[in-house]
mmCIF file of C-alpha atoms in Angstrom:
data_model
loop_
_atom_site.group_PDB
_atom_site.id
_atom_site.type_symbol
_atom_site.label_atom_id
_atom_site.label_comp_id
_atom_site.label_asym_id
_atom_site.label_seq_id
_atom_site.Cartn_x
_atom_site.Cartn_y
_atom_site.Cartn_z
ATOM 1 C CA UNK X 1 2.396 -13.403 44.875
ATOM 2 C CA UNK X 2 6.001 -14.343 46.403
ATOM 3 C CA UNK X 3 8.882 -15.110 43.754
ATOM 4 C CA UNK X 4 9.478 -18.422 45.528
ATOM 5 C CA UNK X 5 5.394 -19.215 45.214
ATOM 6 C CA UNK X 6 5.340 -18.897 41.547
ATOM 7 C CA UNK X 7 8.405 -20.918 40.548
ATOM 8 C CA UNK X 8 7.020 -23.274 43.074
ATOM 9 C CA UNK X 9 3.851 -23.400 41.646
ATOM 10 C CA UNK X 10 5.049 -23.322 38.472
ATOM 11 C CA UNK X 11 7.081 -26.319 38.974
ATOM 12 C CA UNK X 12 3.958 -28.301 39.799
ATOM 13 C CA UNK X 13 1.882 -27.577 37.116
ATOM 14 C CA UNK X 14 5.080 -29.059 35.345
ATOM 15 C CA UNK X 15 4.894 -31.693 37.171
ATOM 16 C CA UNK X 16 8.424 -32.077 37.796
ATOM 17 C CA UNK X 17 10.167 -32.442 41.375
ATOM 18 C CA UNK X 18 13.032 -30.539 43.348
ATOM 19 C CA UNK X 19 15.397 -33.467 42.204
ATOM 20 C CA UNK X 20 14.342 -32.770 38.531
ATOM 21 C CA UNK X 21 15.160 -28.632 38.495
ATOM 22 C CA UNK X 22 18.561 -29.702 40.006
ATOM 23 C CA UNK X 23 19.514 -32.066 37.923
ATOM 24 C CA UNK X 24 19.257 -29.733 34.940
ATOM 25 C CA UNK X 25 20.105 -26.510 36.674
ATOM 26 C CA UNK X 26 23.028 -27.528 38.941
ATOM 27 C CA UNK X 27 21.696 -26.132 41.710
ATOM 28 C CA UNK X 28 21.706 -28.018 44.597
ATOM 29 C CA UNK X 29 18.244 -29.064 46.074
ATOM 30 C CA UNK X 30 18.825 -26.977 49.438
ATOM 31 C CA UNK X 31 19.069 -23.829 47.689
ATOM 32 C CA UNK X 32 15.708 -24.700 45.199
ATOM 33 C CA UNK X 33 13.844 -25.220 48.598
ATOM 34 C CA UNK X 34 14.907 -21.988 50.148
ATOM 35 C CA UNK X 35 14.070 -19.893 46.621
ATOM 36 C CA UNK X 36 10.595 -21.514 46.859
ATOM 37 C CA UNK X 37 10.514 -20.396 50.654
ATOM 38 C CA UNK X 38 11.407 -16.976 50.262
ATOM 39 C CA UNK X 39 14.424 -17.473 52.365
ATOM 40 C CA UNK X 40 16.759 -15.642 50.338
ATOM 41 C CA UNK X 41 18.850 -15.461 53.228
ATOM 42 C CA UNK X 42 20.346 -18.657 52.966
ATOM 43 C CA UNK X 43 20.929 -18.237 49.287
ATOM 44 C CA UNK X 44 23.806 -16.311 48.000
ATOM 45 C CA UNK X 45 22.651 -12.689 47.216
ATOM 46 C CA UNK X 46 23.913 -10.335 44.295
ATOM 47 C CA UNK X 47 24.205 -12.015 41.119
ATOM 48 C CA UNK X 48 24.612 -15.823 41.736
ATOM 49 C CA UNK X 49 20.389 -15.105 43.329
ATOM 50 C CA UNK X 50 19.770 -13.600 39.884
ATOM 51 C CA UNK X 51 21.459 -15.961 38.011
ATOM 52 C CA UNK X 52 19.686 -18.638 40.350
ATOM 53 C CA UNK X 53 16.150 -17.153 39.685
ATOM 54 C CA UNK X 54 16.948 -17.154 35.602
ATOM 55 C CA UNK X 55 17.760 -20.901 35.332
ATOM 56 C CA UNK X 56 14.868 -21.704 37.705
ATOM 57 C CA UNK X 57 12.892 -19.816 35.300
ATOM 58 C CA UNK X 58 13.948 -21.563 32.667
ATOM 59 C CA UNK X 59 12.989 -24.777 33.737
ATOM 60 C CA UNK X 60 9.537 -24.054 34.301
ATOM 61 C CA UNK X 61 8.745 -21.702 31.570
ATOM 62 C CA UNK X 62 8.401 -18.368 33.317
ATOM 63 C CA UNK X 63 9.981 -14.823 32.525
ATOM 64 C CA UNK X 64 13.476 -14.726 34.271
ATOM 65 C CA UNK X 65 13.940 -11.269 33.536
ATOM 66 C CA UNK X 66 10.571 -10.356 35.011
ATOM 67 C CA UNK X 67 11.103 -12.602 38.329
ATOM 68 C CA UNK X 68 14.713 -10.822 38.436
ATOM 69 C CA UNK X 69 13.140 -7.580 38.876
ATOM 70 C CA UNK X 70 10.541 -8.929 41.411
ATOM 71 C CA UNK X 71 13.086 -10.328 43.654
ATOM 72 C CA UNK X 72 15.152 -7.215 43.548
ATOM 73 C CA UNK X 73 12.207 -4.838 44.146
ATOM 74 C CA UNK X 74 11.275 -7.267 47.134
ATOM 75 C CA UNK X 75 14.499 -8.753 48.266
ATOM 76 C CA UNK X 76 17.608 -6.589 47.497
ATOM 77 C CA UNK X 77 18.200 -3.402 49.433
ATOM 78 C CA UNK X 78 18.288 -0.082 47.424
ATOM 79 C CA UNK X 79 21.644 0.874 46.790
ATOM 80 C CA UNK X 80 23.381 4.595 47.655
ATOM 81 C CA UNK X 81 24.098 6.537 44.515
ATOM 82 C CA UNK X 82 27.427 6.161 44.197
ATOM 83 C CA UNK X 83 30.329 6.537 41.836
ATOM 84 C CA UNK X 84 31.186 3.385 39.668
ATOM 85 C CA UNK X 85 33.623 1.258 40.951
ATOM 86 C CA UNK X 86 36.455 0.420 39.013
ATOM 87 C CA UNK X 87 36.701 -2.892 37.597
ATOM 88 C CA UNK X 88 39.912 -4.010 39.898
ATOM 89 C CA UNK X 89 38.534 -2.924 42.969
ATOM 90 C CA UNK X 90 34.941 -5.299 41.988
ATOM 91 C CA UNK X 91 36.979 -8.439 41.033
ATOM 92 C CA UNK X 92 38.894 -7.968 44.329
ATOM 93 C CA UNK X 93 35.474 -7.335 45.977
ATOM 94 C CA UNK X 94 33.927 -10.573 44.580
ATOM 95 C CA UNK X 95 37.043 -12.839 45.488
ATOM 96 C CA UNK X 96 36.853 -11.307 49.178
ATOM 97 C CA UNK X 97 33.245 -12.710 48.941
ATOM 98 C CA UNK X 98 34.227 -16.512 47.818
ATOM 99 C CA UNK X 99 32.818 -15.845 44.265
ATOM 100 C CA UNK X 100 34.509 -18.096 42.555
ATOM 101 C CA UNK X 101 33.543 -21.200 45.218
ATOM 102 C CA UNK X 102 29.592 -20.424 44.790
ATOM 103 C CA UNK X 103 28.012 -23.043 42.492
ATOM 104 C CA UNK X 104 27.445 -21.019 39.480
ATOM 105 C CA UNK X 105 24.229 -22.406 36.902
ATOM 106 C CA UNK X 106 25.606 -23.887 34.341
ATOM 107 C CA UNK X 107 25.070 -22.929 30.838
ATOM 108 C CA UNK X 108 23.548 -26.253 29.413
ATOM 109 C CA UNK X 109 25.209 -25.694 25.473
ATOM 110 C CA UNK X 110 28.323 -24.991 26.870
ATOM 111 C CA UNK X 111 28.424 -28.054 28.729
ATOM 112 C CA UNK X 112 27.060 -30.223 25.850
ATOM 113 C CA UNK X 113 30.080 -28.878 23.886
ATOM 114 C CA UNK X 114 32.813 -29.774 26.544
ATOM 115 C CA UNK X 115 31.422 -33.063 27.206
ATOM 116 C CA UNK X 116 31.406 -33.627 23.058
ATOM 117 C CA UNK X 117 35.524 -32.234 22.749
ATOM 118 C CA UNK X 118 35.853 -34.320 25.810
ATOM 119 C CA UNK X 119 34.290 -37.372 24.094
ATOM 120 C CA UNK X 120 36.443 -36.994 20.925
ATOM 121 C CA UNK X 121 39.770 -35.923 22.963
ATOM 122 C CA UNK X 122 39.356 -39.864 24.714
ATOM 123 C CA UNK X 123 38.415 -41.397 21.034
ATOM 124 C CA UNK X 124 42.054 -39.884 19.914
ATOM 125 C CA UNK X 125 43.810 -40.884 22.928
ATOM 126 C CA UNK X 126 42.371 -44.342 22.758
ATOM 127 C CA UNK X 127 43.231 -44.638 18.746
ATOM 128 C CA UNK X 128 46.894 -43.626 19.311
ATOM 129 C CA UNK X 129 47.129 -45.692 22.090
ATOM 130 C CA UNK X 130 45.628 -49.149 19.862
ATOM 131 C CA UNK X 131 48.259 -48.031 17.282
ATOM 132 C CA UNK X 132 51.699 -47.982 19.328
ATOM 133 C CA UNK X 133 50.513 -51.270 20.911
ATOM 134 C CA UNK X 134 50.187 -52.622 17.516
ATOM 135 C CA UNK X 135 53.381 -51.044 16.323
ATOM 136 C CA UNK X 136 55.796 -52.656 19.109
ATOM 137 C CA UNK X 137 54.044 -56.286 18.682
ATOM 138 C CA UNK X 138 56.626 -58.231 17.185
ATOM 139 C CA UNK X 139 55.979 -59.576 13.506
ATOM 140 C CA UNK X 140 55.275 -62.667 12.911
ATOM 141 C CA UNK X 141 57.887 -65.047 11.126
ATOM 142 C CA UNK X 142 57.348 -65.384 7.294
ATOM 143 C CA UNK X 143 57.281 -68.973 5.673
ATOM 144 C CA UNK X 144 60.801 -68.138 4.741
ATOM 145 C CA UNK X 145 61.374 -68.487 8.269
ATOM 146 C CA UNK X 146 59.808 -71.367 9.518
ATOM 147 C CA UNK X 147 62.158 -74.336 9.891
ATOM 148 C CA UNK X 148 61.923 -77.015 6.625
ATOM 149 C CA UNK X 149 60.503 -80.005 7.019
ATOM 150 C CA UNK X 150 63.266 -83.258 6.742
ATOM 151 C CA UNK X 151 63.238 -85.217 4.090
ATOM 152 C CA UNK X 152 61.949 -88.233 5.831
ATOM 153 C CA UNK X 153 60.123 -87.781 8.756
ATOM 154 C CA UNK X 154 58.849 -90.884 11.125
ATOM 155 C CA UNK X 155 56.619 -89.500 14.000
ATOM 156 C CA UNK X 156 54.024 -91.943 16.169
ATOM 157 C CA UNK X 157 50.345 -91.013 15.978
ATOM 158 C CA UNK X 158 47.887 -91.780 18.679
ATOM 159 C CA UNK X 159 45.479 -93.096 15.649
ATOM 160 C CA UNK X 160 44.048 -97.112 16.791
ATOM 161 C CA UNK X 161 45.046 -99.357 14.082
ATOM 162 C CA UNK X 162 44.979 -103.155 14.325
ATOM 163 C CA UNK X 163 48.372 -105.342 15.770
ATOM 164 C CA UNK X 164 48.594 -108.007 13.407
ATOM 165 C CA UNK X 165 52.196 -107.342 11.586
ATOM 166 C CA UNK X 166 53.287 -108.855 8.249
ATOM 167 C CA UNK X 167 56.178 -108.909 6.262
ATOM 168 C CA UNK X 168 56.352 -106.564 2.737
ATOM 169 C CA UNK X 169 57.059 -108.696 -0.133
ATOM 170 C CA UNK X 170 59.697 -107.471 -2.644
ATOM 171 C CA UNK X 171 59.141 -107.598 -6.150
ATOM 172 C CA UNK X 172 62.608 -107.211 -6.982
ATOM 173 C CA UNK X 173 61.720 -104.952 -10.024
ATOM 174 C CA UNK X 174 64.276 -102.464 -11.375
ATOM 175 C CA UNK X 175 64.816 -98.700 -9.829
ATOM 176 C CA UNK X 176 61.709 -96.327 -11.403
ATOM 177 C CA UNK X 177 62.631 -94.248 -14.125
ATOM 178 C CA UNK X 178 61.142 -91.357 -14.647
ATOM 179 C CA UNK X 179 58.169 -89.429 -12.726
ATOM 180 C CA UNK X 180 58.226 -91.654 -9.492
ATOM 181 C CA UNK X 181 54.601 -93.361 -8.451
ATOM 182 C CA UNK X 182 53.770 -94.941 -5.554
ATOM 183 C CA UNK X 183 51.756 -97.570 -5.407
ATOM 184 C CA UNK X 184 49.947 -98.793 -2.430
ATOM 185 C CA UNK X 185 48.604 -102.467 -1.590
ATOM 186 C CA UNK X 186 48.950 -103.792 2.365
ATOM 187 C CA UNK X 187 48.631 -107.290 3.367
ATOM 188 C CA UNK X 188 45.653 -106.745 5.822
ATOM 189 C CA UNK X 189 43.633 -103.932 7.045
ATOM 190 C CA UNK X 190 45.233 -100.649 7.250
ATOM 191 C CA UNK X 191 43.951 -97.299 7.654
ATOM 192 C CA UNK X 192 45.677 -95.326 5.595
ATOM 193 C CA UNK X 193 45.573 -91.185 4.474
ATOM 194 C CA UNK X 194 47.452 -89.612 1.910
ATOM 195 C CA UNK X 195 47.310 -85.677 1.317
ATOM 196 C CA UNK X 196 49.455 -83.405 -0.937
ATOM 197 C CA UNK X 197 50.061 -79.519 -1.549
ATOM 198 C CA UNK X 198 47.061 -79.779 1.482
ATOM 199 C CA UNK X 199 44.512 -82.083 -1.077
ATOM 200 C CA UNK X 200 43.730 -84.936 0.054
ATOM 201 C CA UNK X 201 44.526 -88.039 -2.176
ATOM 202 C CA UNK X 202 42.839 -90.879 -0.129
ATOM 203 C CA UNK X 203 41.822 -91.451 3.263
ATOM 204 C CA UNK X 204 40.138 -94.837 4.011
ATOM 205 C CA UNK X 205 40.789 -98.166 5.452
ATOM 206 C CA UNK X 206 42.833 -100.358 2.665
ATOM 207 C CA UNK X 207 42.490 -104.411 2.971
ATOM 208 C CA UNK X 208 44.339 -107.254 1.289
ATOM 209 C CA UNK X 209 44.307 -107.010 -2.437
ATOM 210 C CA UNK X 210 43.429 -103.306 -2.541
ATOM 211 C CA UNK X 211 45.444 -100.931 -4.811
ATOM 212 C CA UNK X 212 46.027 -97.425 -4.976
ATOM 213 C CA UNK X 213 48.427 -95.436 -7.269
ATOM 214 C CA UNK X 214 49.553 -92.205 -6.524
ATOM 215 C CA UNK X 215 51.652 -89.522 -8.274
ATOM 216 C CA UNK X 216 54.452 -88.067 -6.428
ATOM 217 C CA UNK X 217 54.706 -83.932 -7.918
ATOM 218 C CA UNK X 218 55.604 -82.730 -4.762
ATOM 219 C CA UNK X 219 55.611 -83.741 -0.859
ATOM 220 C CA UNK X 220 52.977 -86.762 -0.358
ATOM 221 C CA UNK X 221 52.502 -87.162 3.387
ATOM 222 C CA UNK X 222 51.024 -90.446 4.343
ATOM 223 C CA UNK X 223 49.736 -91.217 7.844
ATOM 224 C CA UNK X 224 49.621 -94.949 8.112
ATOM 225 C CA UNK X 225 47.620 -96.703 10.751
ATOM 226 C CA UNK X 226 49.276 -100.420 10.977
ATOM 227 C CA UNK X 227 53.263 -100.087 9.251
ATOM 228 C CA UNK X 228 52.913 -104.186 9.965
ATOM 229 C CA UNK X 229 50.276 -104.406 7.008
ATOM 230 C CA UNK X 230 51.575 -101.670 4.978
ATOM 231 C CA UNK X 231 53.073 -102.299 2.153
ATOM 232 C CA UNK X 232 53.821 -99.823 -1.072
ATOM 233 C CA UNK X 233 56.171 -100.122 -4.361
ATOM 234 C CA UNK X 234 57.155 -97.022 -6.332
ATOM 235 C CA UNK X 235 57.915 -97.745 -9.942
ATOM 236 C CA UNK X 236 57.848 -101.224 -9.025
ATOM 237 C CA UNK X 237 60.181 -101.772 -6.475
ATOM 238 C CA UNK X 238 59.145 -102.484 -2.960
ATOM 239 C CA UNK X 239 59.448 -99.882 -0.454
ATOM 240 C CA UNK X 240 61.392 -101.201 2.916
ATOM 241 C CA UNK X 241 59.192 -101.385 6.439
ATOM 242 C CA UNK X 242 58.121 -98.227 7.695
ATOM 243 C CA UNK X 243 57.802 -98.433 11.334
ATOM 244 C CA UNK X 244 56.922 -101.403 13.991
ATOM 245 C CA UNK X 245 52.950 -103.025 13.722
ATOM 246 C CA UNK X 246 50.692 -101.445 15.338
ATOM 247 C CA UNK X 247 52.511 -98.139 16.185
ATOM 248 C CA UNK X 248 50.497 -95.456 13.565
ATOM 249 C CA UNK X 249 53.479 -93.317 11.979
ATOM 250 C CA UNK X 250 53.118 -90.339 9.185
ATOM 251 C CA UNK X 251 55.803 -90.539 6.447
ATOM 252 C CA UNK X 252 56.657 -88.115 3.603
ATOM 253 C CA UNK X 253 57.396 -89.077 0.262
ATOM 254 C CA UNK X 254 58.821 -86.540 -2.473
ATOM 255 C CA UNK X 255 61.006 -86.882 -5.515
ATOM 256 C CA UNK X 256 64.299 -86.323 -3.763
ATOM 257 C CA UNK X 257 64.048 -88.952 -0.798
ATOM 258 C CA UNK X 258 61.603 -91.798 -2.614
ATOM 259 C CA UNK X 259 64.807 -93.712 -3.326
ATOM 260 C CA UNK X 260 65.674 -94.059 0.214
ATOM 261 C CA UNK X 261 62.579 -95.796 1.081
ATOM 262 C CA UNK X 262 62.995 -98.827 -1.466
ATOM 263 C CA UNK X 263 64.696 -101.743 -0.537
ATOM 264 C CA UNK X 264 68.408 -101.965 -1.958
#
């Protein structure tokens, strides 16, 4: 039976298809069709044939080295006896011939191990690359940094609070002494939300005749819905207005500006 014939048939049993064998051989399907035909002549002779008729093999579990000899026997002309030929004179030989543009059947480990260095090569490139972009990002500013909050700080708020406005009674009571607290007690309804050191000391809507007594250790920041119905004392003297009813404003409160929210 015909070289071509058996890898042909061979490749049926197998059940696989022309586009299968090339796929894993690297030879293109044009050249598979003319090795099943026979028509060696349109398939490069010599060794890229053999090596051709090897990986064929492979695929569909047949003797290479036996088909080799068939196709040689049947295919390639017998050669003169003739004196070796040097080395130089074959290379120049097989680049006269276009050797080095046949396609050439790939050996299938060697390519698993380029594609695997080429794999890890990109996974370098692509750490290196992560790690100057991270090294020229500019760092961020430390606490240090960051511009202080003033000692008294009146900012509108866009927090609905009722309109009605009343004055804040004085008690007249002497200056505090000692740890400052403030005391809170509007007139009318007031939403009102204390936090310090970022816990939260009350948040809830106040009315008239409700009392609340806070310690000032640090920076108490108060965000006051209604300043017209606010009203607060710290160690019993009233605290002066805080804003204009019915405009929400946030005011801070510490041991070194307290004083200069009383009333003098």
């Amino acid at each position: 039976m015909d070289v071509g014939a058996d890898l042909r048939n061979a490749r049926i049993a197998r059940k696989r298809s022309i586009e299968d064998i090339a796929q894993a051989t690297k030879i293109t399907p044009a050249l598979l069709r003319a090795i099943e035909n026979d028509a060696f002549d349109r398939v490069p002779g010599g060794l890229f044939a053999r090596g051709y008729l090897r990986a064929y093999a492979r695929e569909v579990g047949l003797d290479g080295e036996a088909l080799v000899q068939r196709y040689r026997a049947e295919f390639e002309p017998a050669a003169p006896v003739a004196e070796p030929e040097p080395p130089e004179a074959a290379e120049r030989e097989r680049e006269r011939l276009g050797w080095l543009r046949q396609p050439i059947p790939v050996d299938e480990d060697d390519a698993g191990r380029t594609k695997k260095v080429l794999i890890e090569l990109c996974v370098v490139l692509l750490a290196v690359t992560v790690y100057f972009v991270g090294w020229k990002r500019p760092p961020r500013p430390t606490t240090a940094e960051l511009k202080p909050i003033a000692p008294l700080s009146v900012t509108p708020t866009d927090a609905p609070a009722p309109t009605v406005e009343k004055p804040v009674a004085s008690t007249g009571a002497a200056e505090p002494t000692g740890p400052p607290t403030l005391d809170i007690h509007p007139h009318g309804d007031c939403w009102v939300e204390a936090t310090s050191g970022g816990e939260r000391l009350i948040s809830r809507l106040m009315t008239d005749g409700d009392w609340e007594s806070l310690p000032i250790q640090g920076d108490v920041r108060i965000r006051i819905g209604d300043p017209g119905t606010f009203a607060f004392s710290i160690g019993g003297v009233d605290g002066r207005a805080t804003g204009t009813a019915g405009q929400p404003v946030t005011v801070h409160v510490n041991p070194r500006n307290y004083q200069d929210l009383l009333q003098r």
